[in-house]
PDB file of C-alpha atoms in Angstrom:
ATOM      1  CA  UNK Z   1      34.990  -2.650  40.983  1.00  0.00           C
ATOM      2  CA  UNK Z   2      35.601  -3.582  37.418  1.00  0.00           C
ATOM      3  CA  UNK Z   3      33.992  -6.755  36.285  1.00  0.00           C
ATOM      4  CA  UNK Z   4      34.079  -8.980  33.228  1.00  0.00           C
ATOM      5  CA  UNK Z   5      31.357 -11.535  32.626  1.00  0.00           C
ATOM      6  CA  UNK Z   6      31.606 -14.386  30.199  1.00  0.00           C
ATOM      7  CA  UNK Z   7      28.266 -16.059  30.643  1.00  0.00           C
ATOM      8  CA  UNK Z   8      29.058 -19.029  28.433  1.00  0.00           C
ATOM      9  CA  UNK Z   9      31.111 -21.484  30.433  1.00  0.00           C
ATOM     10  CA  UNK Z  10      31.424 -24.040  27.670  1.00  0.00           C
ATOM     11  CA  UNK Z  11      30.464 -24.134  24.013  1.00  0.00           C
ATOM     12  CA  UNK Z  12      30.649 -27.102  21.701  1.00  0.00           C
ATOM     13  CA  UNK Z  13      30.319 -26.781  17.917  1.00  0.00           C
ATOM     14  CA  UNK Z  14      30.986 -28.832  14.856  1.00  0.00           C
ATOM     15  CA  UNK Z  15      33.781 -27.829  12.544  1.00  0.00           C
ATOM     16  CA  UNK Z  16      32.898 -25.097  10.020  1.00  0.00           C
ATOM     17  CA  UNK Z  17      30.179 -23.668  12.220  1.00  0.00           C
ATOM     18  CA  UNK Z  18      30.373 -20.018  13.216  1.00  0.00           C
ATOM     19  CA  UNK Z  19      30.547 -19.362  16.934  1.00  0.00           C
ATOM     20  CA  UNK Z  20      30.276 -16.191  19.015  1.00  0.00           C
ATOM     21  CA  UNK Z  21      31.782 -15.825  22.461  1.00  0.00           C
ATOM     22  CA  UNK Z  22      30.094 -13.205  24.597  1.00  0.00           C
ATOM     23  CA  UNK Z  23      31.775 -10.721  26.913  1.00  0.00           C
ATOM     24  CA  UNK Z  24      30.046  -8.079  29.010  1.00  0.00           C
ATOM     25  CA  UNK Z  25      31.968  -5.676  31.189  1.00  0.00           C
ATOM     26  CA  UNK Z  26      31.425  -3.087  33.896  1.00  0.00           C
ATOM     27  CA  UNK Z  27      33.673  -0.124  34.438  1.00  0.00           C
ATOM     28  CA  UNK Z  28      33.584   3.430  35.732  1.00  0.00           C
ATOM     29  CA  UNK Z  29      36.655   4.432  33.789  1.00  0.00           C
ATOM     30  CA  UNK Z  30      36.058   6.687  30.799  1.00  0.00           C
ATOM     31  CA  UNK Z  31      39.129   5.375  29.073  1.00  0.00           C
ATOM     32  CA  UNK Z  32      39.768   1.681  29.138  1.00  0.00           C
ATOM     33  CA  UNK Z  33      40.952  -1.211  27.045  1.00  0.00           C
ATOM     34  CA  UNK Z  34      39.408  -4.554  26.252  1.00  0.00           C
ATOM     35  CA  UNK Z  35      41.265  -7.708  25.360  1.00  0.00           C
ATOM     36  CA  UNK Z  36      40.804 -11.265  24.243  1.00  0.00           C
ATOM     37  CA  UNK Z  37      43.260 -14.013  25.062  1.00  0.00           C
ATOM     38  CA  UNK Z  38      43.311 -17.627  23.947  1.00  0.00           C
ATOM     39  CA  UNK Z  39      44.471 -20.457  26.197  1.00  0.00           C
ATOM     40  CA  UNK Z  40      45.051 -23.617  24.152  1.00  0.00           C
ATOM     41  CA  UNK Z  41      45.424 -27.017  25.826  1.00  0.00           C
ATOM     42  CA  UNK Z  42      49.159 -26.407  26.140  1.00  0.00           C
ATOM     43  CA  UNK Z  43      48.316 -23.857  28.826  1.00  0.00           C
ATOM     44  CA  UNK Z  44      49.938 -20.550  27.953  1.00  0.00           C
ATOM     45  CA  UNK Z  45      47.747 -17.540  27.226  1.00  0.00           C
ATOM     46  CA  UNK Z  46      48.057 -15.985  23.795  1.00  0.00           C
ATOM     47  CA  UNK Z  47      47.144 -12.356  23.177  1.00  0.00           C
ATOM     48  CA  UNK Z  48      44.587 -11.941  20.395  1.00  0.00           C
ATOM     49  CA  UNK Z  49      43.405  -8.351  20.382  1.00  0.00           C
ATOM     50  CA  UNK Z  50      43.264  -5.052  22.260  1.00  0.00           C
ATOM     51  CA  UNK Z  51      40.649  -2.366  21.685  1.00  0.00           C
ATOM     52  CA  UNK Z  52      40.431   1.003  23.336  1.00  0.00           C
ATOM     53  CA  UNK Z  53      37.175   2.483  24.533  1.00  0.00           C
ATOM     54  CA  UNK Z  54      37.149   5.241  21.934  1.00  0.00           C
ATOM     55  CA  UNK Z  55      37.314   2.934  18.968  1.00  0.00           C
ATOM     56  CA  UNK Z  56      34.035   1.156  18.347  1.00  0.00           C
ATOM     57  CA  UNK Z  57      34.861  -0.043  14.890  1.00  0.00           C
ATOM     58  CA  UNK Z  58      34.524  -3.744  14.451  1.00  0.00           C
ATOM     59  CA  UNK Z  59      37.709  -5.564  13.641  1.00  0.00           C
ATOM     60  CA  UNK Z  60      38.315  -8.565  11.459  1.00  0.00           C
ATOM     61  CA  UNK Z  61      41.420 -10.693  11.352  1.00  0.00           C
ATOM     62  CA  UNK Z  62      41.067 -13.694   9.109  1.00  0.00           C
ATOM     63  CA  UNK Z  63      38.364 -15.916  10.577  1.00  0.00           C
ATOM     64  CA  UNK Z  64      38.252 -13.857  13.774  1.00  0.00           C
ATOM     65  CA  UNK Z  65      36.105 -10.779  14.260  1.00  0.00           C
ATOM     66  CA  UNK Z  66      35.266  -8.619  17.220  1.00  0.00           C
ATOM     67  CA  UNK Z  67      32.145  -6.559  17.856  1.00  0.00           C
ATOM     68  CA  UNK Z  68      32.578  -3.779  20.395  1.00  0.00           C
ATOM     69  CA  UNK Z  69      29.362  -2.045  21.493  1.00  0.00           C
ATOM     70  CA  UNK Z  70      29.800   0.568  24.169  1.00  0.00           C
ATOM     71  CA  UNK Z  71      26.044   1.055  24.526  1.00  0.00           C
ATOM     72  CA  UNK Z  72      25.640  -2.483  25.784  1.00  0.00           C
ATOM     73  CA  UNK Z  73      29.117  -2.781  27.359  1.00  0.00           C
ATOM     74  CA  UNK Z  74      29.875  -5.785  25.247  1.00  0.00           C
ATOM     75  CA  UNK Z  75      32.913  -6.975  23.358  1.00  0.00           C
ATOM     76  CA  UNK Z  76      31.962 -10.171  21.568  1.00  0.00           C
ATOM     77  CA  UNK Z  77      34.264 -12.444  19.630  1.00  0.00           C
ATOM     78  CA  UNK Z  78      33.172 -14.425  16.584  1.00  0.00           C
ATOM     79  CA  UNK Z  79      35.039 -17.249  14.921  1.00  0.00           C
ATOM     80  CA  UNK Z  80      33.841 -17.945  11.408  1.00  0.00           C
ATOM     81  CA  UNK Z  81      34.121 -21.432   9.943  1.00  0.00           C
ATOM     82  CA  UNK Z  82      35.534 -22.849  13.149  1.00  0.00           C
ATOM     83  CA  UNK Z  83      38.317 -25.400  13.063  1.00  0.00           C
ATOM     84  CA  UNK Z  84      39.456 -28.050  15.523  1.00  0.00           C
ATOM     85  CA  UNK Z  85      42.554 -25.967  16.259  1.00  0.00           C
ATOM     86  CA  UNK Z  86      40.293 -23.247  17.625  1.00  0.00           C
ATOM     87  CA  UNK Z  87      39.504 -25.471  20.580  1.00  0.00           C
ATOM     88  CA  UNK Z  88      40.716 -23.578  23.643  1.00  0.00           C
ATOM     89  CA  UNK Z  89      39.604 -21.484  26.569  1.00  0.00           C
ATOM     90  CA  UNK Z  90      39.043 -17.876  25.568  1.00  0.00           C
ATOM     91  CA  UNK Z  91      39.344 -15.058  28.069  1.00  0.00           C
ATOM     92  CA  UNK Z  92      37.988 -11.559  27.808  1.00  0.00           C
ATOM     93  CA  UNK Z  93      39.797  -8.943  29.901  1.00  0.00           C
ATOM     94  CA  UNK Z  94      39.365  -5.304  30.874  1.00  0.00           C
ATOM     95  CA  UNK Z  95      41.949  -2.777  31.954  1.00  0.00           C
ATOM     96  CA  UNK Z  96      41.455  -1.359  35.411  1.00  0.00           C
ATOM     97  CA  UNK Z  97      43.072   1.634  37.058  1.00  0.00           C
ATOM     98  CA  UNK Z  98      43.383   0.922  40.762  1.00  0.00           C
ATOM     99  CA  UNK Z  99      42.896   3.431  43.537  1.00  0.00           C
ATOM    100  CA  UNK Z 100      46.629   3.504  43.960  1.00  0.00           C
ATOM    101  CA  UNK Z 101      47.017   4.607  40.371  1.00  0.00           C
ATOM    102  CA  UNK Z 102      48.485   1.404  39.010  1.00  0.00           C
ATOM    103  CA  UNK Z 103      46.857  -0.511  36.224  1.00  0.00           C
ATOM    104  CA  UNK Z 104      46.014  -4.123  35.781  1.00  0.00           C
ATOM    105  CA  UNK Z 105      43.943  -6.509  33.716  1.00  0.00           C
ATOM    106  CA  UNK Z 106      40.755  -8.021  35.081  1.00  0.00           C
ATOM    107  CA  UNK Z 107      39.910 -11.297  33.410  1.00  0.00           C
ATOM    108  CA  UNK Z 108      36.599 -13.025  32.908  1.00  0.00           C
ATOM    109  CA  UNK Z 109      36.241 -16.651  33.946  1.00  0.00           C
ATOM    110  CA  UNK Z 110      36.719 -17.826  30.383  1.00  0.00           C
ATOM    111  CA  UNK Z 111      34.693 -19.752  27.821  1.00  0.00           C
ATOM    112  CA  UNK Z 112      35.831 -23.226  26.892  1.00  0.00           C
ATOM    113  CA  UNK Z 113      35.289 -23.794  23.189  1.00  0.00           C
ATOM    114  CA  UNK Z 114      35.365 -27.295  21.783  1.00  0.00           C
ATOM    115  CA  UNK Z 115      35.282 -27.707  18.031  1.00  0.00           C
ATOM    116  CA  UNK Z 116      34.456 -31.237  17.009  1.00  0.00           C
ATOM    117  CA  UNK Z 117      35.458 -32.676  13.632  1.00  0.00           C
TER     118      UNK Z 117
ATOM    119  CA  UNK L   1      63.285 -15.940  20.085  1.00  0.00           C
ATOM    120  CA  UNK L   2      62.601 -17.602  23.397  1.00  0.00           C
ATOM    121  CA  UNK L   3      59.374 -16.687  25.068  1.00  0.00           C
ATOM    122  CA  UNK L   4      58.775 -16.354  28.780  1.00  0.00           C
ATOM    123  CA  UNK L   5      60.411 -19.269  30.555  1.00  0.00           C
ATOM    124  CA  UNK L   6      59.038 -20.692  33.755  1.00  0.00           C
ATOM    125  CA  UNK L   7      60.380 -23.410  35.983  1.00  0.00           C
ATOM    126  CA  UNK L   8      59.486 -25.869  37.194  1.00  0.00           C
ATOM    127  CA  UNK L   9      56.540 -26.770  34.958  1.00  0.00           C
ATOM    128  CA  UNK L  10      55.074 -28.984  37.646  1.00  0.00           C
ATOM    129  CA  UNK L  11      55.632 -28.946  41.374  1.00  0.00           C
ATOM    130  CA  UNK L  12      54.190 -31.290  43.955  1.00  0.00           C
ATOM    131  CA  UNK L  13      54.936 -30.563  47.565  1.00  0.00           C
ATOM    132  CA  UNK L  14      53.612 -31.181  51.010  1.00  0.00           C
ATOM    133  CA  UNK L  15      51.845 -28.674  53.157  1.00  0.00           C
ATOM    134  CA  UNK L  16      54.243 -26.553  55.123  1.00  0.00           C
ATOM    135  CA  UNK L  17      57.081 -26.763  52.634  1.00  0.00           C
ATOM    136  CA  UNK L  18      58.611 -23.760  50.920  1.00  0.00           C
ATOM    137  CA  UNK L  19      57.953 -23.449  47.202  1.00  0.00           C
ATOM    138  CA  UNK L  20      59.889 -21.245  44.791  1.00  0.00           C
ATOM    139  CA  UNK L  21      58.664 -20.579  41.283  1.00  0.00           C
ATOM    140  CA  UNK L  22      60.990 -19.041  38.730  1.00  0.00           C
ATOM    141  CA  UNK L  23      60.520 -16.871  35.693  1.00  0.00           C
ATOM    142  CA  UNK L  24      62.751 -15.534  32.970  1.00  0.00           C
ATOM    143  CA  UNK L  25      60.998 -12.764  31.009  1.00  0.00           C
ATOM    144  CA  UNK L  26      61.504 -11.967  27.358  1.00  0.00           C
ATOM    145  CA  UNK L  27      64.683  -9.977  26.918  1.00  0.00           C
ATOM    146  CA  UNK L  28      64.024  -6.252  26.731  1.00  0.00           C
ATOM    147  CA  UNK L  29      60.614  -6.363  28.360  1.00  0.00           C
ATOM    148  CA  UNK L  30      60.178  -3.820  31.154  1.00  0.00           C
ATOM    149  CA  UNK L  31      57.179  -5.351  32.843  1.00  0.00           C
ATOM    150  CA  UNK L  32      56.857  -8.668  34.607  1.00  0.00           C
ATOM    151  CA  UNK L  33      53.624 -10.066  36.001  1.00  0.00           C
ATOM    152  CA  UNK L  34      52.735 -12.996  38.227  1.00  0.00           C
ATOM    153  CA  UNK L  35      49.229 -14.458  37.880  1.00  0.00           C
ATOM    154  CA  UNK L  36      47.435 -17.333  39.544  1.00  0.00           C
ATOM    155  CA  UNK L  37      44.739 -19.394  37.848  1.00  0.00           C
ATOM    156  CA  UNK L  38      42.240 -21.557  39.722  1.00  0.00           C
ATOM    157  CA  UNK L  39      38.881 -22.985  38.785  1.00  0.00           C
ATOM    158  CA  UNK L  40      37.154 -21.054  41.536  1.00  0.00           C
ATOM    159  CA  UNK L  41      38.703 -17.629  41.097  1.00  0.00           C
ATOM    160  CA  UNK L  42      39.855 -17.681  37.491  1.00  0.00           C
ATOM    161  CA  UNK L  43      42.936 -15.720  36.523  1.00  0.00           C
ATOM    162  CA  UNK L  44      44.135 -13.210  39.092  1.00  0.00           C
ATOM    163  CA  UNK L  45      47.036 -10.788  39.076  1.00  0.00           C
ATOM    164  CA  UNK L  46      49.246 -11.292  42.117  1.00  0.00           C
ATOM    165  CA  UNK L  47      51.966  -8.695  41.558  1.00  0.00           C
ATOM    166  CA  UNK L  48      53.760  -6.880  38.810  1.00  0.00           C
ATOM    167  CA  UNK L  49      57.116  -5.209  38.386  1.00  0.00           C
ATOM    168  CA  UNK L  50      58.296  -2.390  36.192  1.00  0.00           C
ATOM    169  CA  UNK L  51      62.044  -2.127  35.667  1.00  0.00           C
ATOM    170  CA  UNK L  52      62.542  -4.634  38.501  1.00  0.00           C
ATOM    171  CA  UNK L  53      60.536  -2.525  40.968  1.00  0.00           C
ATOM    172  CA  UNK L  54      57.299  -3.918  42.424  1.00  0.00           C
ATOM    173  CA  UNK L  55      54.456  -1.616  41.383  1.00  0.00           C
ATOM    174  CA  UNK L  56      51.304  -3.325  42.616  1.00  0.00           C
ATOM    175  CA  UNK L  57      51.278  -6.256  45.021  1.00  0.00           C
ATOM    176  CA  UNK L  58      47.676  -5.846  46.123  1.00  0.00           C
ATOM    177  CA  UNK L  59      46.812  -9.222  44.653  1.00  0.00           C
ATOM    178  CA  UNK L  60      49.272 -11.134  46.818  1.00  0.00           C
ATOM    179  CA  UNK L  61      46.968 -13.225  48.999  1.00  0.00           C
ATOM    180  CA  UNK L  62      48.890 -13.043  52.257  1.00  0.00           C
ATOM    181  CA  UNK L  63      52.281 -12.772  53.875  1.00  0.00           C
ATOM    182  CA  UNK L  64      53.126 -16.315  52.954  1.00  0.00           C
ATOM    183  CA  UNK L  65      53.613 -15.081  49.404  1.00  0.00           C
ATOM    184  CA  UNK L  66      56.595 -13.020  48.331  1.00  0.00           C
ATOM    185  CA  UNK L  67      58.037 -12.054  44.967  1.00  0.00           C
ATOM    186  CA  UNK L  68      61.386 -10.660  43.958  1.00  0.00           C
ATOM    187  CA  UNK L  69      63.009  -9.436  40.809  1.00  0.00           C
ATOM    188  CA  UNK L  70      66.724  -9.068  41.480  1.00  0.00           C
ATOM    189  CA  UNK L  71      67.519  -8.233  37.859  1.00  0.00           C
ATOM    190  CA  UNK L  72      65.838  -7.710  34.513  1.00  0.00           C
ATOM    191  CA  UNK L  73      66.113 -11.346  33.498  1.00  0.00           C
ATOM    192  CA  UNK L  74      64.880 -13.191  36.563  1.00  0.00           C
ATOM    193  CA  UNK L  75      62.029 -13.228  39.038  1.00  0.00           C
ATOM    194  CA  UNK L  76      60.860 -15.571  41.770  1.00  0.00           C
ATOM    195  CA  UNK L  77      57.568 -16.161  43.514  1.00  0.00           C
ATOM    196  CA  UNK L  78      57.946 -17.843  46.873  1.00  0.00           C
ATOM    197  CA  UNK L  79      55.311 -19.418  49.069  1.00  0.00           C
ATOM    198  CA  UNK L  80      56.308 -20.218  52.626  1.00  0.00           C
ATOM    199  CA  UNK L  81      54.766 -22.195  54.173  1.00  0.00           C
ATOM    200  CA  UNK L  82      52.636 -23.676  51.417  1.00  0.00           C
ATOM    201  CA  UNK L  83      49.048 -24.781  51.989  1.00  0.00           C
ATOM    202  CA  UNK L  84      46.706 -26.999  49.948  1.00  0.00           C
ATOM    203  CA  UNK L  85      44.623 -23.972  48.929  1.00  0.00           C
ATOM    204  CA  UNK L  86      47.685 -22.608  47.137  1.00  0.00           C
ATOM    205  CA  UNK L  87      47.322 -25.354  44.539  1.00  0.00           C
ATOM    206  CA  UNK L  88      46.903 -23.597  41.195  1.00  0.00           C
ATOM    207  CA  UNK L  89      48.632 -22.793  37.946  1.00  0.00           C
ATOM    208  CA  UNK L  90      50.965 -19.839  38.327  1.00  0.00           C
ATOM    209  CA  UNK L  91      51.730 -17.815  35.240  1.00  0.00           C
ATOM    210  CA  UNK L  92      54.482 -15.351  34.642  1.00  0.00           C
ATOM    211  CA  UNK L  93      54.035 -12.797  31.869  1.00  0.00           C
ATOM    212  CA  UNK L  94      56.220 -10.029  30.515  1.00  0.00           C
ATOM    213  CA  UNK L  95      55.630  -7.068  28.268  1.00  0.00           C
ATOM    214  CA  UNK L  96      57.259  -4.086  26.666  1.00  0.00           C
ATOM    215  CA  UNK L  97      53.972  -2.286  26.276  1.00  0.00           C
ATOM    216  CA  UNK L  98      52.056  -2.831  29.502  1.00  0.00           C
ATOM    217  CA  UNK L  99      48.971  -4.190  27.798  1.00  0.00           C
ATOM    218  CA  UNK L 100      50.573  -6.618  25.358  1.00  0.00           C
ATOM    219  CA  UNK L 101      51.510  -9.323  27.782  1.00  0.00           C
ATOM    220  CA  UNK L 102      53.256 -12.498  26.737  1.00  0.00           C
ATOM    221  CA  UNK L 103      52.558 -15.392  29.027  1.00  0.00           C
ATOM    222  CA  UNK L 104      54.801 -18.261  30.002  1.00  0.00           C
ATOM    223  CA  UNK L 105      53.621 -21.882  29.984  1.00  0.00           C
ATOM    224  CA  UNK L 106      52.777 -21.781  33.682  1.00  0.00           C
ATOM    225  CA  UNK L 107      53.785 -23.808  36.716  1.00  0.00           C
ATOM    226  CA  UNK L 108      51.202 -26.278  37.988  1.00  0.00           C
ATOM    227  CA  UNK L 109      51.553 -26.379  41.766  1.00  0.00           C
ATOM    228  CA  UNK L 110      49.989 -29.107  43.863  1.00  0.00           C
ATOM    229  CA  UNK L 111      50.232 -28.859  47.633  1.00  0.00           C
ATOM    230  CA  UNK L 112      49.259 -32.062  49.395  1.00  0.00           C
TER     231      UNK L 112
END
């Protein structure tokens, strides 16, 4: 079965520090997608990024960057110069094709990031 | 534009009662998903629909749970009878592209 591991349950940093959230996945699919979602205190999940398994280029979006390494089955997320508004639970997710042929997302347990002023 | 709308936002009920959660997806989205989030199990997909048709309900925990989508703008998740272990946050999400899912604010269900 597909699996997503976010080993860091909680991380606490001081504002302006850089922080990396780890994500390791297991899959037998040759083609798959990886995702990051943010869940702020308000509760709803917000889509951040999707990467497909054939594209290992790192991606940067403002203070956010993602490092996809197929060799280590990792898709890590770095926030540069963290801000208090970055405080949230961050979920890594992996696409899974079920035996019945349907698709779904498998989520990790999440990493709670607290950025202190 | 309005996002995914869920109601109620909070529900407290007693064991054995019927609970109905409601969702209005974003207009034009073909997919609708129901998820459950608990501390123990994290975020789990319960069921999803495509064009109002249930595609995968393998995540529905048991027969006490049922979901319907009578039209493109409305879906319900019903639990009957409810049990304390059903206490969780239930999210509805919709998408036009399967993978780009927009989540609602969730319904926090407490079963006493």
